[in-house]
Short mmCIF file of C-alpha atoms in Angstrom, two decimals:
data_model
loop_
_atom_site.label_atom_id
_atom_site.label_comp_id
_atom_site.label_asym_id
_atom_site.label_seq_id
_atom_site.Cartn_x
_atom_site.Cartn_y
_atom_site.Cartn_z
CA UNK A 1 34.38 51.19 -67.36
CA UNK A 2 34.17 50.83 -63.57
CA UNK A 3 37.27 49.23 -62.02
CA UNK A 4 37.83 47.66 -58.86
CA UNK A 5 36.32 44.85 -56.73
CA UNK A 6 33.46 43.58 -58.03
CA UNK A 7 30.04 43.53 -55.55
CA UNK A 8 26.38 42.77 -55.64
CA UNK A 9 25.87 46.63 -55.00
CA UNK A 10 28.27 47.55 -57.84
CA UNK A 11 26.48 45.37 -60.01
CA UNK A 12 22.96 46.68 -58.98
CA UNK A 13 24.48 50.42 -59.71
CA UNK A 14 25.33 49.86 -63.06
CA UNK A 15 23.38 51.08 -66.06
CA UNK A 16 22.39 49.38 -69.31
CA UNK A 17 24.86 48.48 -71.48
CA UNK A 18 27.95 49.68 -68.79
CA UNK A 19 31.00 47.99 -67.93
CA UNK A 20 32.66 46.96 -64.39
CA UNK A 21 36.07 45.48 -64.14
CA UNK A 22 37.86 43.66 -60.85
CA UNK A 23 41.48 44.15 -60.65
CA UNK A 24 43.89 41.50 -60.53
CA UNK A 25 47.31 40.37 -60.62
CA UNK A 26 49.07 41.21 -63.76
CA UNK A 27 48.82 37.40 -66.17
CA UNK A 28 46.20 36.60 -63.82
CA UNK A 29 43.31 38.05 -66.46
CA UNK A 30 40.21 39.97 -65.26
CA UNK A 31 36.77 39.12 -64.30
CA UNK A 32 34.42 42.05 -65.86
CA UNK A 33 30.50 42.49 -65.81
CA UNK A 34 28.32 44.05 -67.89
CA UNK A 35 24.71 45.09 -67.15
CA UNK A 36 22.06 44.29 -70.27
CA UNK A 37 19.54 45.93 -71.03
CA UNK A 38 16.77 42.97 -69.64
CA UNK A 39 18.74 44.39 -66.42
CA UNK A 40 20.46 40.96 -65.75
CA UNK A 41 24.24 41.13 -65.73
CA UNK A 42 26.50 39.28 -67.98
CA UNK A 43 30.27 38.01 -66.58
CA UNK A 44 33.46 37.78 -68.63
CA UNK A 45 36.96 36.61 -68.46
CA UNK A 46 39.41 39.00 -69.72
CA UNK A 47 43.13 38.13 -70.77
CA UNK A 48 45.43 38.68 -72.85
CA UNK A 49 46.41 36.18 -75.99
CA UNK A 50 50.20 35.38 -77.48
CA UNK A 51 49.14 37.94 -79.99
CA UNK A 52 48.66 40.53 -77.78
CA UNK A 53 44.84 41.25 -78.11
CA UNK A 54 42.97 41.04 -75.46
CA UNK A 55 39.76 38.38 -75.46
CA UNK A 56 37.02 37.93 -73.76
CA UNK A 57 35.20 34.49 -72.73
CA UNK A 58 31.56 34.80 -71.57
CA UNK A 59 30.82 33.51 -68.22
CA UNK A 60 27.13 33.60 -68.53
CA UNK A 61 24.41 35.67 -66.16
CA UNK A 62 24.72 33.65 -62.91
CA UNK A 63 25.59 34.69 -59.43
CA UNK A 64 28.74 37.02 -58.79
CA UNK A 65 30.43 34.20 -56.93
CA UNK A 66 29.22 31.50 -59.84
CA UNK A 67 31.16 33.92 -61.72
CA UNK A 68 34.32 34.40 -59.59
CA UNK A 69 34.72 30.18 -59.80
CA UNK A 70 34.13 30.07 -63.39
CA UNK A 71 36.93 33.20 -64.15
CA UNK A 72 39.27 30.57 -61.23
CA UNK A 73 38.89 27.68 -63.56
CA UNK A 74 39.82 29.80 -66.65
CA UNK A 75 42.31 31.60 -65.29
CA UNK A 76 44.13 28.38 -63.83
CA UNK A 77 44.27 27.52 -67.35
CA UNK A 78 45.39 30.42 -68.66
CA UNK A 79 48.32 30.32 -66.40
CA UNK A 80 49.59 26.35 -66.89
CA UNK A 81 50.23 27.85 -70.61
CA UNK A 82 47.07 27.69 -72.50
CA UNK A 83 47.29 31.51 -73.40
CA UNK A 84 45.05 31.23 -76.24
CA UNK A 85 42.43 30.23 -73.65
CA UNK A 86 39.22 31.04 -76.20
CA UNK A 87 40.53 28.70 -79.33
CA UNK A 88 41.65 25.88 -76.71
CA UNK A 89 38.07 26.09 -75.37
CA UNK A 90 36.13 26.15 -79.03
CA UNK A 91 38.21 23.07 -79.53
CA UNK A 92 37.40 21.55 -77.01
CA UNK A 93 33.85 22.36 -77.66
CA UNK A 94 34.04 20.64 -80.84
CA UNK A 95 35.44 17.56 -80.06
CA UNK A 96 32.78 17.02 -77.25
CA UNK A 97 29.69 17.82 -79.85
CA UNK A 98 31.49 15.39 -81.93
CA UNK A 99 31.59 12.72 -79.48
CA UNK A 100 28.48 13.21 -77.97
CA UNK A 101 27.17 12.99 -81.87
CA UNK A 102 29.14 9.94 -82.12
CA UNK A 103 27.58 8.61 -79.12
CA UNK A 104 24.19 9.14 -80.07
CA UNK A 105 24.52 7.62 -83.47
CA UNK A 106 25.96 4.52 -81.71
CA UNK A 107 23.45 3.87 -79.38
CA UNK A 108 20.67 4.80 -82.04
CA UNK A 109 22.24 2.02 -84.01
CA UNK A 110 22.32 -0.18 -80.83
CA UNK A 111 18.38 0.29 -80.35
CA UNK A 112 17.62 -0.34 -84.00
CA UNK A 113 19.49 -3.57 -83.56
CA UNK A 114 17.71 -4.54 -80.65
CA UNK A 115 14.32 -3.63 -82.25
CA UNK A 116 15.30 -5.41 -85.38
CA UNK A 117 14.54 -8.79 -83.94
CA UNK A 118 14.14 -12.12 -85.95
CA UNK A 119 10.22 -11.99 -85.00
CA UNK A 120 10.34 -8.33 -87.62
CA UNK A 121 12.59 -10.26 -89.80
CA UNK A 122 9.66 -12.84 -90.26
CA UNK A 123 6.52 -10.93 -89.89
CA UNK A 124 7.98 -8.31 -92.54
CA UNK A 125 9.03 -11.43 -94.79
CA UNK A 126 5.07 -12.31 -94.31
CA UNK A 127 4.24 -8.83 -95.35
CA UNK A 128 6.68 -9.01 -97.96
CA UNK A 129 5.07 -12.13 -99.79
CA UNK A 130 1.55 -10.47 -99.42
CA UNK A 131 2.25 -7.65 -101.52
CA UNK A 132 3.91 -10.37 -104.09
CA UNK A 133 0.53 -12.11 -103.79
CA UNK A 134 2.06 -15.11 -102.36
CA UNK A 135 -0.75 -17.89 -101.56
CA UNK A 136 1.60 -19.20 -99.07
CA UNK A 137 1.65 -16.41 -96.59
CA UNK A 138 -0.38 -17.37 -94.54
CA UNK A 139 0.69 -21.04 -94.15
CA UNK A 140 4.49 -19.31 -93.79
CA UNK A 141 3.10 -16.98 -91.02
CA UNK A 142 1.47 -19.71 -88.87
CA UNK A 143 4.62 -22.07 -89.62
CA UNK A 144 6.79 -19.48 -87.94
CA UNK A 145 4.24 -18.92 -85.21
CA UNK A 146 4.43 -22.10 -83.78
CA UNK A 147 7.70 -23.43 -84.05
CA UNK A 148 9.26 -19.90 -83.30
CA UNK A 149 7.03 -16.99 -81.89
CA UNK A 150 5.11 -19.67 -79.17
CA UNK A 151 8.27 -22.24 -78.97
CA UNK A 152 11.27 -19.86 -78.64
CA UNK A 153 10.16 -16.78 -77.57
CA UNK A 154 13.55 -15.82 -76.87
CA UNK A 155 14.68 -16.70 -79.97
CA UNK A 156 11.99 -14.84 -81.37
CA UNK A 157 12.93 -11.64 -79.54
CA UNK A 158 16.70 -12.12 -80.92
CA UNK A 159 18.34 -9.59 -83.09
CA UNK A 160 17.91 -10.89 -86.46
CA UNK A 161 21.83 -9.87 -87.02
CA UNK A 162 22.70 -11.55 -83.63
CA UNK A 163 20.97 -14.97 -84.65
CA UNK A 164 23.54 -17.43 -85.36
CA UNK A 165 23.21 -20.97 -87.57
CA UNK A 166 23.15 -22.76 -84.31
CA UNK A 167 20.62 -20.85 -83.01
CA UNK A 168 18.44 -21.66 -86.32
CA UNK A 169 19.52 -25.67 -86.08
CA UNK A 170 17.76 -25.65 -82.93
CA UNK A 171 14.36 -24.43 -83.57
CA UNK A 172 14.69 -26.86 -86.54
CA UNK A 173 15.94 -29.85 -84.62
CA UNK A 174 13.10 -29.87 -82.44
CA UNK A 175 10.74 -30.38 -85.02
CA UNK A 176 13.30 -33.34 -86.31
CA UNK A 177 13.94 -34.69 -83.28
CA UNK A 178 9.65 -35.09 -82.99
CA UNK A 179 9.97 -37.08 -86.24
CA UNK A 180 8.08 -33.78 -87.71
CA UNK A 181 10.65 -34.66 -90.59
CA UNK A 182 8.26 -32.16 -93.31
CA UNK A 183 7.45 -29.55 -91.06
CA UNK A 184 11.04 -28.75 -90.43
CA UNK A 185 12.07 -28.55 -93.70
CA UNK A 186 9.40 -26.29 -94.25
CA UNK A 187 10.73 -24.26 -91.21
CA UNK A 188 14.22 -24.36 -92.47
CA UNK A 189 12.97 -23.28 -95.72
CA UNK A 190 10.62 -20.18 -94.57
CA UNK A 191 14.04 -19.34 -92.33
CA UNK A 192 16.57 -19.79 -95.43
CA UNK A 193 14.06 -17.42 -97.55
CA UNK A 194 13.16 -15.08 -95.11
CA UNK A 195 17.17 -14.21 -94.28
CA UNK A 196 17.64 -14.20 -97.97
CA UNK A 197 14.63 -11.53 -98.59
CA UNK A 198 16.44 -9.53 -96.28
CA UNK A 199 19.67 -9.29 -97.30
CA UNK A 200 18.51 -8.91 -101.00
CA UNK A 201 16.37 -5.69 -99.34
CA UNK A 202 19.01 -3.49 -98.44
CA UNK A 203 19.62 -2.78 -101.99
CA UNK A 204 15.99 -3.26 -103.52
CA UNK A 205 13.76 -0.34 -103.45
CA UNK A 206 10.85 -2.30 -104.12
CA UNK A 207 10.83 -4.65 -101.02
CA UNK A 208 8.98 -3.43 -98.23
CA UNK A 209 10.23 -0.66 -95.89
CA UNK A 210 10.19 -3.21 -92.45
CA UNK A 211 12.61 -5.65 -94.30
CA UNK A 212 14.90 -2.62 -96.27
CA UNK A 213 15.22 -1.37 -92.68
CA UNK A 214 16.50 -4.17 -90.93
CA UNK A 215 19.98 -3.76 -93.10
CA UNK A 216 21.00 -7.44 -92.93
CA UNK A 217 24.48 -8.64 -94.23
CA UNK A 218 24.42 -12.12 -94.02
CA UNK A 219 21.70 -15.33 -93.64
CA UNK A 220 22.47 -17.69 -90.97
CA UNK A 221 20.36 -19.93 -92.72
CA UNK A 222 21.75 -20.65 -95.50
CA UNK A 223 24.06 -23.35 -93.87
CA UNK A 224 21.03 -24.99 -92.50
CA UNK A 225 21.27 -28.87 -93.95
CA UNK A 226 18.65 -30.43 -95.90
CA UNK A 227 16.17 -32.50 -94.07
CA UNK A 228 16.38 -35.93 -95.49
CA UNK A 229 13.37 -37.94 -95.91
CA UNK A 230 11.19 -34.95 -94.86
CA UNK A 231 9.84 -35.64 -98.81
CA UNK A 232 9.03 -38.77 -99.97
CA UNK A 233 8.33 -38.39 -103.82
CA UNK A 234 5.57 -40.78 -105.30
CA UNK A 235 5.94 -42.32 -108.12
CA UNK A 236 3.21 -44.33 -108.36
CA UNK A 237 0.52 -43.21 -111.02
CA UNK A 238 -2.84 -44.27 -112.03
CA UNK A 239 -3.65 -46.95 -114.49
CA UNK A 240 -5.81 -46.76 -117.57
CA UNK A 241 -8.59 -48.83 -116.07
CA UNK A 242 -8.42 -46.47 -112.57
CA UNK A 243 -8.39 -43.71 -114.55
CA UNK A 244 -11.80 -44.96 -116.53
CA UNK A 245 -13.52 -46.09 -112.89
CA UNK A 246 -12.17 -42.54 -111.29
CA UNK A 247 -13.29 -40.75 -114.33
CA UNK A 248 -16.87 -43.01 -114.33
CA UNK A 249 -17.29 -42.31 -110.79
CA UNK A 250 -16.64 -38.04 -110.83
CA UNK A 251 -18.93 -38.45 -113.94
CA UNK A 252 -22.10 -40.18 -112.53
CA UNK A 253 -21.61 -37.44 -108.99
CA UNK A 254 -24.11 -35.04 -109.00
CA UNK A 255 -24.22 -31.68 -107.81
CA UNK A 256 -21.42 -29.11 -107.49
CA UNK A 257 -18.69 -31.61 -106.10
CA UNK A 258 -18.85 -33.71 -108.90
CA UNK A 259 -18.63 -30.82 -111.82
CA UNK A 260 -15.60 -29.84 -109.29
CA UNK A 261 -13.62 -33.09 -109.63
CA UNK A 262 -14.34 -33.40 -113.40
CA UNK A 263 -13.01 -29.78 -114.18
CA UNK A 264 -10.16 -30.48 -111.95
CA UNK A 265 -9.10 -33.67 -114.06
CA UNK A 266 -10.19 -32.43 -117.20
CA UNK A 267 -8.01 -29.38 -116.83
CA UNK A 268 -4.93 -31.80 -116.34
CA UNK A 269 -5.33 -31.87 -112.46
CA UNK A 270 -3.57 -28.46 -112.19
CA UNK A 271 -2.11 -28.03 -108.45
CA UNK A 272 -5.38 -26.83 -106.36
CA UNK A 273 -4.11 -24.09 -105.10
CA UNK A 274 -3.84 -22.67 -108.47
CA UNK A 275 -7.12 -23.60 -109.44
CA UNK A 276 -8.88 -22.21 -106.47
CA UNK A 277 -7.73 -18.47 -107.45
CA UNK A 278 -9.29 -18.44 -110.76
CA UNK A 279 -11.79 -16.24 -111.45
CA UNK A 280 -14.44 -16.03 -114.17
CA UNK A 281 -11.80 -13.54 -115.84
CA UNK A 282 -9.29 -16.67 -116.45
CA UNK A 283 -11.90 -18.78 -118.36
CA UNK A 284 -13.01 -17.47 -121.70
CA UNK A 285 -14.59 -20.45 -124.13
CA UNK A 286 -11.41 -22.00 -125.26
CA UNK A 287 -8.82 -22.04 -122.41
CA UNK A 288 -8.08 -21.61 -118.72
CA UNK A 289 -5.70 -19.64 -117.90
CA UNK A 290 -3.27 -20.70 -114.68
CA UNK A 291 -1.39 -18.09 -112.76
CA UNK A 292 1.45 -19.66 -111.06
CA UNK A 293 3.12 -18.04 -108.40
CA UNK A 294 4.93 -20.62 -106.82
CA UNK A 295 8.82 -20.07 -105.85
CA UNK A 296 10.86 -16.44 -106.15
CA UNK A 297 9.03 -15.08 -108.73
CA UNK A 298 7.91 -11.73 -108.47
CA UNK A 299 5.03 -12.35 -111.75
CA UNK A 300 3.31 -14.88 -111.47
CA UNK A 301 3.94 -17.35 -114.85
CA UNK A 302 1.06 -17.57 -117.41
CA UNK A 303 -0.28 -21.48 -118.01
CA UNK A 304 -3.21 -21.99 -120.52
CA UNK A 305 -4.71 -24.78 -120.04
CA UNK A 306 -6.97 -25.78 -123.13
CA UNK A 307 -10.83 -26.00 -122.53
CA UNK A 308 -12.35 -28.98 -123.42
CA UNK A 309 -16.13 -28.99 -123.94
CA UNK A 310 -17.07 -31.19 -120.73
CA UNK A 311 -14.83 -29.15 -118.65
CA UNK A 312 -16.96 -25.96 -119.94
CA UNK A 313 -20.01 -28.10 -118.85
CA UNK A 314 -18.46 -28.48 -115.68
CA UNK A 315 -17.56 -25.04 -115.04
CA UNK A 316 -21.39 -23.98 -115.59
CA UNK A 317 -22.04 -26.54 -113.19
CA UNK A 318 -19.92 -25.46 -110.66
CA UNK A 319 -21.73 -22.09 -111.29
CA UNK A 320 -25.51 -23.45 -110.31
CA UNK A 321 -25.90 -24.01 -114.01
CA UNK A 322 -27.47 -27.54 -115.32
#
């Protein structure tokens, strides 16, 4: 090993895989240099540890004078009492890859947040009742449109897990305060529901990915006050003799409308909604059978509804048939 002060023109002289070493005061530690074989030089501090070996820290394959400031800083160190300079600095190391790993968790965990708004909440709760087969959906989606997406953009752009109850009274309330008494309970409904589905999805494999991913805890909604008088419930139902003229009337209506209306009462005016997804698979000679999917039900609940022989005649009629 070369000793002595350390120059460009040292450096350029040495061979692969040699050694140069700069002298220095003694417990100052030494700056050495070794030449690789790519022909670039590599720089080390040398000292001496409290158990008497002597380490070496790499300094990299910089400039000489890069070098000389980098041994400066160590050796600084090395003299204010960190004499086991190399497991002080893997330390070190450690804890800043941990906190730089903690860091970048936290801030992924900040952007998810932010890009788990209450407009993904509501879309995925959408999604969510399509792949349940849901009827609704659609009516939900355009619901939520309008009296959220287009009204309160803002609101719409919200953190789901940021959203608070007030925040939810107000979209509501406006719709109240319009005397749009049903169409904010059906807001406050699709809200309550939608915060629900997503809370139940953190720990349900079978919900859709967009609503498992938002990781709610809690549903702002679910304090949200019933609307009163947003339903008025009828109780008012036909007599015999309106039954006989309505029945009289449908019967004497030709045509496709009027085989409609007659299989729709003679089916026990089953909910239309219900009736308008049957398909020629339901129907066999005898019965009809109703799928009902309304509420939280993942199947949808079996009805059969017996088949009387008009309401056959009526089906046939409804298909082009005499």
């Amino acid at each position: 090993m070369k000793k002595g002060i350390l120059t460009q023109r040292a450096l350029d002289a040495l061979k692969p895989g040699e050694w140069a070493s700069e002298s220095g005061a003694r417990g100052d530690g030494r700056l050495q240099a070794r030449k690789l074989e790519s022909g670039a030089v590599a720089f080390y501090y040398r000292y001496t540890g409290t158990d008497g070996a002597r380490h070496r820290i790499p300094l990299g394959t910089g400039t000489l004078s890069a070098a000389r400031e980098a041994r400066d800083r160590h050796k600084a160190r090395y003299q204010s009492g960190d004499r086991d300079l190399r497991e002080v600095l893997a330390a070190e190391a450690a804890q800043a890859e941990r906190a730089k790993t903690a860091a970048e968790v936290a801030d992924a965990a900040h952007k998810a947040r932010e890009r788990a708004t209450l407009g993904v909440l509501l879309e995925a709760y959408v999604s969510n009742m399509r792949k349940a087969g849901k009827a609704s959906a659609d009516a939900v989606r355009g619901c939520v449109h309008r009296h959220v997406r287009d009204a309160l953009p803002r609101l719409w752009a919200k953190p789901a897990a940021d959203v608070t109850t007030d925040d939810l009274m107000d979209a509501v309330a406006r719709l109240a305060d319009a005397d749009k008494l049903r169409e904010a309970a059906k807001l406050r409904s699709y809200l309550r529901a939608a915060y629900a589905a997503g809370v139940r999805a953190k720990h349900n494999a079978k919900a859709i990915k967009a609503l498992r991913e938002l990781r709610l805890g809690h549903n702002p909604a679910a304090d949200l006050s019933t609307i009163e008088g947003a339903t008025q419930s009828r109780e008012r139902a036909l007599s015999v003799a309106e039954l006989r003229h309505y029945w009289r009337r449908i019967a004497a209506m030709p045509g496709e409308d009027g085989a409609l209306l007659r299989f729709h009462l003679l089916t026990g005016c089953q909910r239309v909604e219900q009736l308008a997804r049957l398909t020629l698979a339901d129907v066999d000679g005898e019965r009809v059978r109703i799928r009902d999917t309304k509420g939280r039900r993942t199947q949808a609940r079996i009805h059969d509804v017996p088949l009387l022989p008009e309401a056959a005649e009526a089906l046939v009629a409804m298909q082009g048939g005499v």
